[in-house]
mmCIF file of C-alpha atoms and ligand atoms in Angstrom:
data_model
loop_
_atom_site.group_PDB
_atom_site.id
_atom_site.type_symbol
_atom_site.label_atom_id
_atom_site.label_comp_id
_atom_site.label_asym_id
_atom_site.label_seq_id
_atom_site.Cartn_x
_atom_site.Cartn_y
_atom_site.Cartn_z
ATOM 1 C CA MET A 21 -7.372 -17.772 -18.333
ATOM 2 C CA SER A 22 -8.269 -14.835 -20.463
ATOM 3 C CA PHE A 23 -8.287 -11.396 -18.972
ATOM 4 C CA ASP A 24 -10.908 -9.043 -20.351
ATOM 5 C CA LEU A 25 -10.636 -5.712 -18.592
ATOM 6 C CA ASP A 26 -13.697 -4.059 -20.107
ATOM 7 C CA SER A 27 -16.028 -6.845 -19.016
ATOM 8 C CA LEU A 28 -14.549 -6.698 -15.501
ATOM 9 C CA ILE A 29 -15.267 -2.980 -15.091
ATOM 10 C CA ARG A 30 -18.579 -2.118 -13.436
ATOM 11 C CA PRO A 31 -21.116 -1.223 -16.152
ATOM 12 C CA ASN A 32 -21.920 2.168 -14.604
ATOM 13 C CA VAL A 33 -18.203 3.049 -14.622
ATOM 14 C CA ARG A 34 -17.806 1.917 -18.205
ATOM 15 C CA VAL A 35 -20.471 4.333 -19.407
ATOM 16 C CA MET A 36 -20.041 7.235 -17.000
ATOM 17 C CA LYS A 37 -18.695 10.550 -18.174
ATOM 18 C CA PRO A 38 -16.001 11.720 -15.755
ATOM 19 C CA TYR A 39 -16.138 15.219 -14.288
ATOM 20 C CA SER A 40 -14.045 17.556 -16.335
ATOM 21 C CA SER A 41 -12.385 20.090 -14.077
ATOM 22 C CA ALA A 42 -11.201 23.554 -15.027
ATOM 23 C CA ARG A 43 -7.646 22.247 -14.824
ATOM 24 C CA ASP A 44 -8.499 19.387 -17.171
ATOM 25 C CA GLU A 45 -9.793 21.769 -19.778
ATOM 26 C CA PHE A 46 -6.938 24.228 -19.575
ATOM 27 C CA GLN A 47 -3.404 23.222 -18.623
ATOM 28 C CA GLY A 48 -0.449 25.552 -18.638
ATOM 29 C CA ASP A 49 0.307 29.122 -17.710
ATOM 30 C CA ALA A 50 -1.937 31.927 -18.854
ATOM 31 C CA ARG A 51 -1.673 35.637 -18.127
ATOM 32 C CA VAL A 52 -5.089 35.759 -16.522
ATOM 33 C CA MET A 53 -6.600 32.703 -14.840
ATOM 34 C CA LEU A 54 -10.294 33.226 -14.233
ATOM 35 C CA ASP A 55 -11.595 29.757 -15.056
ATOM 36 C CA ALA A 56 -11.728 27.938 -11.729
ATOM 37 C CA ASN A 57 -13.241 30.382 -9.222
ATOM 38 C CA GLU A 58 -9.973 30.447 -7.309
ATOM 39 C CA ASN A 59 -8.846 33.426 -5.248
ATOM 40 C CA SER A 60 -6.336 35.369 -7.341
ATOM 41 C CA LEU A 61 -5.365 37.590 -4.396
ATOM 42 C CA GLY A 62 -3.428 34.848 -2.643
ATOM 43 C CA SER A 63 -3.871 32.566 0.360
ATOM 44 C CA ALA A 64 -4.627 33.007 4.020
ATOM 45 C CA GLY A 65 -1.712 31.705 6.063
ATOM 46 C CA PRO A 66 2.006 31.694 5.280
ATOM 47 C CA ALA A 67 2.094 29.645 2.055
ATOM 48 C CA GLU A 68 0.583 30.209 -1.384
ATOM 49 C CA PHE A 69 -1.869 27.481 -2.319
ATOM 50 C CA ASN A 70 -4.546 29.527 -4.057
ATOM 51 C CA ARG A 71 -4.481 27.508 -7.300
ATOM 52 C CA TYR A 72 -5.969 24.055 -7.803
ATOM 53 C CA PRO A 73 -3.322 21.365 -8.192
ATOM 54 C CA ASP A 74 -2.608 19.404 -11.366
ATOM 55 C CA PRO A 75 -5.352 16.746 -11.303
ATOM 56 C CA HIS A 76 -3.060 14.239 -13.017
ATOM 57 C CA GLN A 77 0.150 15.082 -11.139
ATOM 58 C CA HIS A 78 2.247 15.184 -14.320
ATOM 59 C CA ALA A 79 5.428 16.435 -12.677
ATOM 60 C CA VAL A 80 5.404 13.819 -9.931
ATOM 61 C CA LYS A 81 4.736 11.031 -12.411
ATOM 62 C CA GLN A 82 7.528 12.297 -14.688
ATOM 63 C CA ALA A 83 9.976 12.091 -11.787
ATOM 64 C CA LEU A 84 8.659 8.805 -10.413
ATOM 65 C CA ALA A 85 8.248 6.763 -13.593
ATOM 66 C CA PRO A 86 11.957 6.448 -14.493
ATOM 67 C CA LEU A 87 12.773 5.522 -10.889
ATOM 68 C CA LYS A 88 10.335 2.611 -11.176
ATOM 69 C CA GLY A 89 11.142 1.671 -14.758
ATOM 70 C CA VAL A 90 7.661 2.400 -16.090
ATOM 71 C CA LYS A 91 5.966 5.005 -18.279
ATOM 72 C CA PRO A 92 4.024 7.841 -16.631
ATOM 73 C CA GLU A 93 0.759 6.413 -18.002
ATOM 74 C CA GLN A 94 1.401 3.246 -15.969
ATOM 75 C CA VAL A 95 1.278 5.283 -12.733
ATOM 76 C CA PHE A 96 -1.733 6.315 -10.670
ATOM 77 C CA LEU A 97 -1.299 8.461 -7.565
ATOM 78 C CA SER A 98 -3.734 8.561 -4.669
ATOM 79 C CA ASN A 99 -4.423 10.107 -1.292
ATOM 80 C CA GLY A 100 -2.515 7.288 0.415
ATOM 81 C CA SER A 101 -2.775 3.662 -0.689
ATOM 82 C CA ASP A 102 -6.025 3.560 1.250
ATOM 83 C CA GLU A 103 -7.680 5.624 -1.475
ATOM 84 C CA VAL A 104 -6.564 3.442 -4.371
ATOM 85 C CA ILE A 105 -7.605 0.275 -2.515
ATOM 86 C CA ASP A 106 -11.114 1.741 -2.269
ATOM 87 C CA LEU A 107 -11.070 2.907 -5.901
ATOM 88 C CA LEU A 108 -10.015 -0.513 -7.173
ATOM 89 C CA VAL A 109 -12.921 -2.124 -5.330
ATOM 90 C CA ARG A 110 -15.340 0.457 -6.717
ATOM 91 C CA LEU A 111 -13.963 0.022 -10.219
ATOM 92 C CA VAL A 112 -14.872 -3.644 -10.574
ATOM 93 C CA ALA A 113 -17.084 -4.877 -7.718
ATOM 94 C CA ARG A 114 -20.832 -4.176 -7.814
ATOM 95 C CA PRO A 115 -22.342 -3.407 -4.387
ATOM 96 C CA GLY A 116 -24.580 -6.149 -3.081
ATOM 97 C CA GLN A 117 -23.511 -8.573 -5.833
ATOM 98 C CA ASP A 118 -19.779 -9.072 -6.187
ATOM 99 C CA SER A 119 -16.945 -10.118 -3.907
ATOM 100 C CA ILE A 120 -13.252 -9.447 -3.464
ATOM 101 C CA LEU A 121 -10.728 -11.810 -1.915
ATOM 102 C CA SER A 122 -7.995 -11.431 0.678
ATOM 103 C CA THR A 123 -5.635 -13.800 2.446
ATOM 104 C CA PRO A 124 -5.653 -13.309 6.231
ATOM 105 C CA PRO A 125 -3.788 -12.568 8.367
ATOM 106 C CA THR A 126 -3.212 -9.469 6.294
ATOM 107 C CA PHE A 127 -3.733 -5.713 6.023
ATOM 108 C CA GLY A 128 -7.132 -4.598 7.344
ATOM 109 C CA MET A 129 -7.985 -2.006 4.695
ATOM 110 C CA TYR A 130 -9.113 -4.583 2.105
ATOM 111 C CA GLU A 131 -11.849 -5.676 4.481
ATOM 112 C CA VAL A 132 -12.798 -2.069 5.249
ATOM 113 C CA ALA A 133 -13.023 -1.230 1.535
ATOM 114 C CA ALA A 134 -15.212 -4.299 0.969
ATOM 115 C CA ALA A 135 -17.520 -3.420 3.845
ATOM 116 C CA LEU A 136 -17.781 0.224 2.826
ATOM 117 C CA ASN A 137 -18.719 -0.717 -0.710
ATOM 118 C CA ASP A 138 -21.181 -3.454 0.303
ATOM 119 C CA VAL A 139 -19.023 -6.028 -1.404
ATOM 120 C CA ALA A 140 -18.499 -9.473 0.143
ATOM 121 C CA LEU A 141 -15.019 -10.419 1.321
ATOM 122 C CA GLU A 142 -13.883 -13.950 0.547
ATOM 123 C CA ARG A 143 -11.116 -15.032 2.917
ATOM 124 C CA VAL A 144 -8.529 -17.626 1.886
ATOM 125 C CA PRO A 145 -6.210 -17.987 4.874
ATOM 126 C CA LEU A 146 -2.439 -18.202 4.640
ATOM 127 C CA ASP A 147 -0.851 -21.368 6.031
ATOM 128 C CA ALA A 148 1.193 -21.692 9.244
ATOM 129 C CA ASP A 149 4.226 -20.164 7.483
ATOM 130 C CA PHE A 150 2.016 -17.305 6.278
ATOM 131 C CA GLN A 151 2.308 -18.562 2.701
ATOM 132 C CA LEU A 152 -0.267 -19.607 0.094
ATOM 133 C CA SER A 153 -0.702 -23.377 0.047
ATOM 134 C CA GLU A 154 -1.430 -25.186 -3.230
ATOM 135 C CA ALA A 155 -5.026 -25.621 -2.040
ATOM 136 C CA ALA A 156 -5.287 -21.887 -1.338
ATOM 137 C CA ILE A 157 -3.942 -21.044 -4.781
ATOM 138 C CA ALA A 158 -6.470 -23.396 -6.375
ATOM 139 C CA GLN A 159 -9.288 -21.827 -4.359
ATOM 140 C CA ILE A 160 -8.248 -18.328 -5.425
ATOM 141 C CA ILE A 161 -8.032 -19.279 -9.083
ATOM 142 C CA ALA A 162 -11.493 -20.863 -8.950
ATOM 143 C CA SER A 163 -13.005 -17.889 -7.110
ATOM 144 C CA LYS A 164 -15.585 -15.580 -8.640
ATOM 145 C CA ALA A 165 -14.082 -12.629 -6.780
ATOM 146 C CA LYS A 166 -13.318 -9.547 -8.880
ATOM 147 C CA ILE A 167 -10.045 -8.722 -7.136
ATOM 148 C CA VAL A 168 -7.546 -10.681 -5.091
ATOM 149 C CA PHE A 169 -5.426 -8.571 -2.742
ATOM 150 C CA LEU A 170 -2.013 -10.097 -2.043
ATOM 151 C CA CYS A 171 0.141 -8.220 0.426
ATOM 152 C CA SER A 172 3.842 -8.954 -0.074
ATOM 153 C CA PRO A 173 5.776 -8.292 2.120
ATOM 154 C CA ASN A 174 2.695 -9.014 4.180
ATOM 155 C CA ASN A 175 1.425 -6.862 7.024
ATOM 156 C CA PRO A 176 1.335 -7.862 9.902
ATOM 157 C CA THR A 177 3.482 -10.958 9.323
ATOM 158 C CA GLY A 178 6.457 -9.342 7.529
ATOM 159 C CA ASN A 179 7.206 -12.092 4.987
ATOM 160 C CA LEU A 180 7.162 -12.036 1.212
ATOM 161 C CA LEU A 181 4.674 -14.373 -0.437
ATOM 162 C CA ARG A 182 6.408 -16.949 -2.639
ATOM 163 C CA PRO A 183 6.807 -15.469 -6.123
ATOM 164 C CA ALA A 184 5.796 -18.767 -7.735
ATOM 165 C CA ALA A 185 2.463 -18.652 -5.884
ATOM 166 C CA ILE A 186 1.747 -15.093 -7.019
ATOM 167 C CA GLU A 187 2.708 -16.016 -10.560
ATOM 168 C CA GLN A 188 0.293 -18.986 -10.556
ATOM 169 C CA ILE A 189 -2.494 -16.666 -9.418
ATOM 170 C CA LEU A 190 -1.614 -14.071 -12.059
ATOM 171 C CA ARG A 191 -1.831 -16.768 -14.729
ATOM 172 C CA GLY A 192 -5.013 -18.397 -13.487
ATOM 173 C CA PHE A 193 -7.209 -15.794 -11.812
ATOM 174 C CA PRO A 194 -9.537 -13.920 -14.167
ATOM 175 C CA GLY A 195 -9.917 -10.739 -12.074
ATOM 176 C CA LEU A 196 -7.459 -8.087 -10.966
ATOM 177 C CA VAL A 197 -4.471 -9.282 -8.939
ATOM 178 C CA VAL A 198 -3.367 -6.466 -6.655
ATOM 179 C CA VAL A 199 0.044 -6.951 -5.053
ATOM 180 C CA ASP A 200 0.367 -4.508 -2.164
ATOM 181 C CA GLU A 201 4.067 -3.729 -1.856
ATOM 182 C CA ALA A 202 3.948 -1.039 0.817
ATOM 183 C CA TYR A 203 7.120 -2.604 2.252
ATOM 184 C CA ALA A 204 8.889 -3.491 -1.011
ATOM 185 C CA ASP A 205 11.766 -1.115 -0.285
ATOM 186 C CA PHE A 206 12.784 -3.319 2.655
ATOM 187 C CA ALA A 207 12.619 -6.578 0.693
ATOM 188 C CA ASP A 208 15.503 -8.330 -0.992
ATOM 189 C CA GLN A 209 13.504 -9.360 -4.039
ATOM 190 C CA PRO A 210 12.607 -7.324 -7.104
ATOM 191 C CA SER A 211 9.266 -5.549 -7.179
ATOM 192 C CA TRP A 212 6.380 -7.039 -9.126
ATOM 193 C CA ILE A 213 6.517 -3.797 -11.129
ATOM 194 C CA THR A 214 9.235 -5.552 -13.160
ATOM 195 C CA ARG A 215 6.636 -8.149 -14.239
ATOM 196 C CA LEU A 216 3.984 -5.680 -15.443
ATOM 197 C CA PRO A 217 4.790 -6.257 -19.132
ATOM 198 C CA GLU A 218 3.790 -9.921 -18.699
ATOM 199 C CA PHE A 219 0.470 -9.496 -16.874
ATOM 200 C CA ASP A 220 -2.406 -7.209 -17.894
ATOM 201 C CA ASN A 221 -4.297 -8.115 -14.710
ATOM 202 C CA LEU A 222 -1.489 -7.072 -12.330
ATOM 203 C CA VAL A 223 -1.700 -3.897 -10.246
ATOM 204 C CA VAL A 224 1.158 -3.110 -7.849
ATOM 205 C CA LEU A 225 0.661 -0.763 -4.900
ATOM 206 C CA GLN A 226 3.452 1.150 -3.205
ATOM 207 C CA THR A 227 3.448 4.145 -0.882
ATOM 208 C CA PHE A 228 5.431 7.146 0.317
ATOM 209 C CA SER A 229 4.364 6.299 3.884
ATOM 210 C CA LYS A 230 7.088 3.800 4.799
ATOM 211 C CA ALA A 231 10.623 3.875 3.376
ATOM 212 C CA TRP A 232 10.240 7.415 2.007
ATOM 213 C CA GLY A 233 9.287 8.619 5.486
ATOM 214 C CA LEU A 234 6.290 10.631 4.269
ATOM 215 C CA ALA A 235 3.250 9.061 5.926
ATOM 216 C CA GLY A 236 2.003 12.568 6.714
ATOM 217 C CA ILE A 237 1.667 13.785 3.138
ATOM 218 C CA ARG A 238 -0.650 10.886 2.157
ATOM 219 C CA LEU A 239 0.642 9.681 -1.174
ATOM 220 C CA GLY A 240 0.045 6.215 -2.523
ATOM 221 C CA MET A 241 1.160 4.796 -5.855
ATOM 222 C CA ALA A 242 -0.419 2.231 -8.125
ATOM 223 C CA PHE A 243 1.341 0.734 -11.133
ATOM 224 C CA GLY A 244 -0.406 -1.217 -13.853
ATOM 225 C CA SER A 245 -1.451 -1.249 -17.466
ATOM 226 C CA PRO A 246 -2.285 2.153 -19.009
ATOM 227 C CA GLU A 247 -5.852 0.852 -19.480
ATOM 228 C CA VAL A 248 -6.393 0.109 -15.774
ATOM 229 C CA MET A 249 -4.736 3.400 -14.804
ATOM 230 C CA ALA A 250 -7.036 5.257 -17.215
ATOM 231 C CA TYR A 251 -10.090 3.698 -15.571
ATOM 232 C CA LEU A 252 -8.812 4.756 -12.140
ATOM 233 C CA ASN A 253 -8.398 8.285 -13.455
ATOM 234 C CA ARG A 254 -12.025 8.303 -14.573
ATOM 235 C CA ILE A 255 -13.388 7.506 -11.128
ATOM 236 C CA LYS A 256 -11.065 9.411 -8.799
ATOM 237 C CA MET A 257 -11.997 12.733 -7.217
ATOM 238 C CA PRO A 258 -10.626 15.452 -9.511
ATOM 239 C CA TYR A 259 -8.038 16.862 -7.096
ATOM 240 C CA ASN A 260 -7.278 13.805 -4.974
ATOM 241 C CA VAL A 261 -3.588 14.667 -4.479
ATOM 242 C CA SER A 262 -3.077 18.122 -2.985
ATOM 243 C CA GLU A 263 -0.638 20.731 -4.261
ATOM 244 C CA ASN A 264 1.244 20.493 -0.987
ATOM 245 C CA THR A 265 1.626 16.732 -1.375
ATOM 246 C CA GLN A 266 2.752 17.058 -4.989
ATOM 247 C CA ARG A 267 5.418 19.630 -4.125
ATOM 248 C CA LEU A 268 6.732 17.615 -1.199
ATOM 249 C CA ALA A 269 6.769 14.402 -3.236
ATOM 250 C CA LEU A 270 8.784 16.108 -5.980
ATOM 251 C CA ALA A 271 11.268 17.354 -3.412
ATOM 252 C CA ALA A 272 11.547 13.838 -1.949
ATOM 253 C CA LEU A 273 12.106 12.291 -5.370
ATOM 254 C CA ALA A 274 14.998 14.703 -5.858
ATOM 255 C CA ASP A 275 16.507 13.480 -2.567
ATOM 256 C CA THR A 276 17.020 9.782 -3.252
ATOM 257 C CA GLY A 277 20.282 9.927 -1.293
ATOM 258 C CA ARG A 278 18.409 10.507 1.951
ATOM 259 C CA PHE A 279 15.880 7.832 1.007
ATOM 260 C CA GLU A 280 18.633 5.298 0.445
ATOM 261 C CA ALA A 281 20.515 6.248 3.619
ATOM 262 C CA MET A 282 17.381 5.879 5.749
ATOM 263 C CA ARG A 283 16.513 2.604 4.059
ATOM 264 C CA GLN A 284 19.959 1.196 4.851
ATOM 265 C CA ASP A 285 19.738 2.423 8.462
ATOM 266 C CA LEU A 286 16.351 0.772 8.910
ATOM 267 C CA LEU A 287 17.587 -2.511 7.419
ATOM 268 C CA GLN A 288 20.572 -2.394 9.765
ATOM 269 C CA GLY A 289 18.256 -1.536 12.656
ATOM 270 C CA ARG A 290 16.060 -4.504 11.800
ATOM 271 C CA ASP A 291 19.052 -6.855 12.080
ATOM 272 C CA THR A 292 20.255 -5.305 15.340
ATOM 273 C CA LEU A 293 16.773 -5.391 16.860
ATOM 274 C CA ARG A 294 16.305 -9.027 15.839
ATOM 275 C CA VAL A 295 19.521 -10.068 17.581
ATOM 276 C CA ALA A 296 18.621 -8.141 20.752
ATOM 277 C CA LEU A 297 15.079 -9.555 20.854
ATOM 278 C CA ALA A 298 16.270 -13.108 20.269
ATOM 279 C CA ALA A 299 18.318 -12.920 23.472
ATOM 280 C CA LEU A 300 15.259 -12.194 25.654
ATOM 281 C CA PRO A 301 13.678 -15.150 27.486
ATOM 282 C CA ILE A 302 10.155 -13.777 26.924
ATOM 283 C CA VAL A 303 10.686 -13.860 23.153
ATOM 284 C CA ASP A 304 9.507 -17.186 21.786
ATOM 285 C CA HIS A 305 9.805 -16.558 18.052
ATOM 286 C CA ILE A 306 10.658 -13.747 15.639
ATOM 287 C CA PHE A 307 9.115 -14.269 12.243
ATOM 288 C CA PRO A 308 11.193 -13.650 9.094
ATOM 289 C CA SER A 309 10.802 -10.065 7.901
ATOM 290 C CA ASP A 310 11.215 -8.325 4.572
ATOM 291 C CA ALA A 311 9.546 -5.241 6.052
ATOM 292 C CA ASN A 312 10.367 -2.509 8.577
ATOM 293 C CA PHE A 313 8.841 -4.425 11.472
ATOM 294 C CA LEU A 314 9.281 -7.698 13.299
ATOM 295 C CA LEU A 315 6.300 -9.853 14.176
ATOM 296 C CA THR A 316 7.391 -11.325 17.485
ATOM 297 C CA ARG A 317 5.750 -14.009 19.627
ATOM 298 C CA PHE A 318 6.040 -13.503 23.378
ATOM 299 C CA VAL A 319 5.576 -16.025 26.182
ATOM 300 C CA PRO A 320 3.683 -16.498 28.305
ATOM 301 C CA ASP A 321 1.485 -13.444 27.710
ATOM 302 C CA ALA A 322 1.879 -10.957 24.871
ATOM 303 C CA GLY A 323 -0.967 -8.868 26.284
ATOM 304 C CA ALA A 324 0.954 -8.296 29.518
ATOM 305 C CA VAL A 325 4.054 -7.336 27.532
ATOM 306 C CA TYR A 326 1.975 -4.907 25.502
ATOM 307 C CA GLN A 327 0.594 -3.306 28.666
ATOM 308 C CA HIS A 328 4.051 -3.109 30.252
ATOM 309 C CA LEU A 329 5.411 -1.315 27.178
ATOM 310 C CA LEU A 330 2.451 1.042 27.180
ATOM 311 C CA ASN A 331 3.133 1.892 30.830
ATOM 312 C CA GLN A 332 6.660 2.844 29.751
ATOM 313 C CA GLY A 333 5.294 5.098 27.022
ATOM 314 C CA ILE A 334 6.152 2.638 24.252
ATOM 315 C CA VAL A 335 3.385 1.843 21.791
ATOM 316 C CA VAL A 336 3.566 -1.266 19.629
ATOM 317 C CA ARG A 337 0.856 -3.012 17.662
ATOM 318 C CA ARG A 338 -1.089 -6.015 18.874
ATOM 319 C CA PRO A 339 -2.374 -7.805 15.765
ATOM 320 C CA SER A 340 -6.024 -8.746 16.164
ATOM 321 C CA GLN A 341 -6.073 -11.745 13.802
ATOM 322 C CA ALA A 342 -6.383 -15.183 15.396
ATOM 323 C CA ALA A 343 -3.418 -16.510 13.397
ATOM 324 C CA CYS A 344 -1.219 -13.925 15.137
ATOM 325 C CA ALA A 345 -2.214 -14.870 18.690
ATOM 326 C CA GLY A 346 0.556 -14.199 21.178
ATOM 327 C CA THR A 347 2.426 -11.786 18.931
ATOM 328 C CA LEU A 348 3.257 -8.111 18.875
ATOM 329 C CA ARG A 349 4.235 -6.204 15.747
ATOM 330 C CA LEU A 350 7.312 -4.130 16.506
ATOM 331 C CA THR A 351 8.188 -1.362 14.058
ATOM 332 C CA VAL A 352 11.911 -0.786 13.568
ATOM 333 C CA GLY A 353 12.494 2.744 14.842
ATOM 334 C CA SER A 354 15.524 4.943 15.376
ATOM 335 C CA ALA A 355 18.495 3.370 17.164
ATOM 336 C CA ALA A 356 17.444 5.161 20.359
ATOM 337 C CA GLU A 357 13.861 3.927 20.063
ATOM 338 C CA ASN A 358 14.987 0.366 19.398
ATOM 339 C CA ASP A 359 17.263 0.543 22.460
ATOM 340 C CA ALA A 360 14.415 1.881 24.598
ATOM 341 C CA LEU A 361 12.155 -0.934 23.421
ATOM 342 C CA VAL A 362 14.721 -3.633 24.198
ATOM 343 C CA ALA A 363 15.535 -2.080 27.585
ATOM 344 C CA ALA A 364 11.849 -2.022 28.532
ATOM 345 C CA LEU A 365 11.416 -5.632 27.437
ATOM 346 C CA ARG A 366 14.488 -6.684 29.409
ATOM 347 C CA GLU A 367 12.972 -5.119 32.536
ATOM 348 C CA PHE A 368 9.691 -6.922 32.094
ATOM 349 C CA SER A 369 9.000 -9.762 34.425
ATOM 350 C CA PRO A 370 5.736 -11.648 33.933
ATOM 351 C CA ALA A 371 5.217 -11.873 37.710
ATOM 352 C CA GLY A 372 4.942 -8.130 37.867
HETATM 353 C C1 PLP B 425 1.246 1.022 5.541
HETATM 354 C C2 PLP B 425 0.569 0.234 4.494
HETATM 355 C C3 PLP B 425 0.064 0.850 3.352
HETATM 356 C C4 PLP B 425 0.199 2.320 3.149
HETATM 357 O O1 PLP B 425 -0.975 2.970 3.273
HETATM 358 P P1 PLP B 425 -1.008 4.550 2.991
HETATM 359 O O2 PLP B 425 -2.465 4.810 2.915
HETATM 360 O O3 PLP B 425 -0.290 4.776 1.698
HETATM 361 O O4 PLP B 425 -0.331 5.211 4.133
HETATM 362 C C5 PLP B 425 -0.507 0.075 2.370
HETATM 363 N N1 PLP B 425 -0.587 -1.249 2.495
HETATM 364 C C6 PLP B 425 -0.099 -1.873 3.573
HETATM 365 C C7 PLP B 425 -0.149 -3.345 3.632
HETATM 366 C C8 PLP B 425 0.477 -1.157 4.607
HETATM 367 O O5 PLP B 425 0.941 -1.791 5.680
#
């Protein structure tokens, strides 16, 4: 396999001239800033946000890169991972011609990004253990798809994909291999970020939405070669990460103690919740989890359990994929929330 990034990039992207914003052309502090048609008088509302944000989020990348063991030019930040998933599709897949590949049951945004961009989605299903079989790996490697999205730990199943399978795909697949690690902070294996030096075609996605506890600020991270990151920078909206988000992300990155404490609490909560669920007669199986949720199969009727929980004011997720029939995806919450969930399940009797 030879990986040729330039020939993978859509021709229109290769030749396009990116928009050059006022903040691209002048960076730094000047005495008088009259270049961007901002309002120099201030902001309506309680906080000052009258200046455009840094379009390349230098400060956030400076703080984040050492934490991840990469250089700032190997980082791309986005308005949630959702944005970078869409950008990756637009970077390489031509509408009406090309395809991308995903491995259901998995995260739904890959399919949405394909549909939105008029790009076909090739589906190579995971096996009964939610892993990639040898046949699946061979099919992926032989595929003409421009990107394969591998979600590990996988949503909604919770498991890590076998590293050897991902490695085979990285070595054999000629397009981009995107490993979505939204849940990596809950996994007991090293991130694929550590393997970036070996694979030019690898892009790793992480997010501030899960372990960092910042779903509301919308900040996604992509890690990859400086060349791929540079292409993403060409096609992104100039100010895709708001000033508010950048400030809050910087503050979070300076508070790794709280991050680590919450992460440990959630891992502990996952263990406690698993033990409590396993004792319930309506629980048939709890799938292995390296994430902050437990995919749980209920008998005889997961739909009735879902409705019962809803009636108690408890919302869980009912995965729609056929391979997840009979299951509910239970997010690990606070200790009180986990207790409330287990208490409601204990009360449930299928007869009504
Ligand atoms: C939650 C999640 C994300 C994060 O998406 P954001 O847009 O960053 O909130 C990404 N991928 C998967 C698989 C997820 O489950």
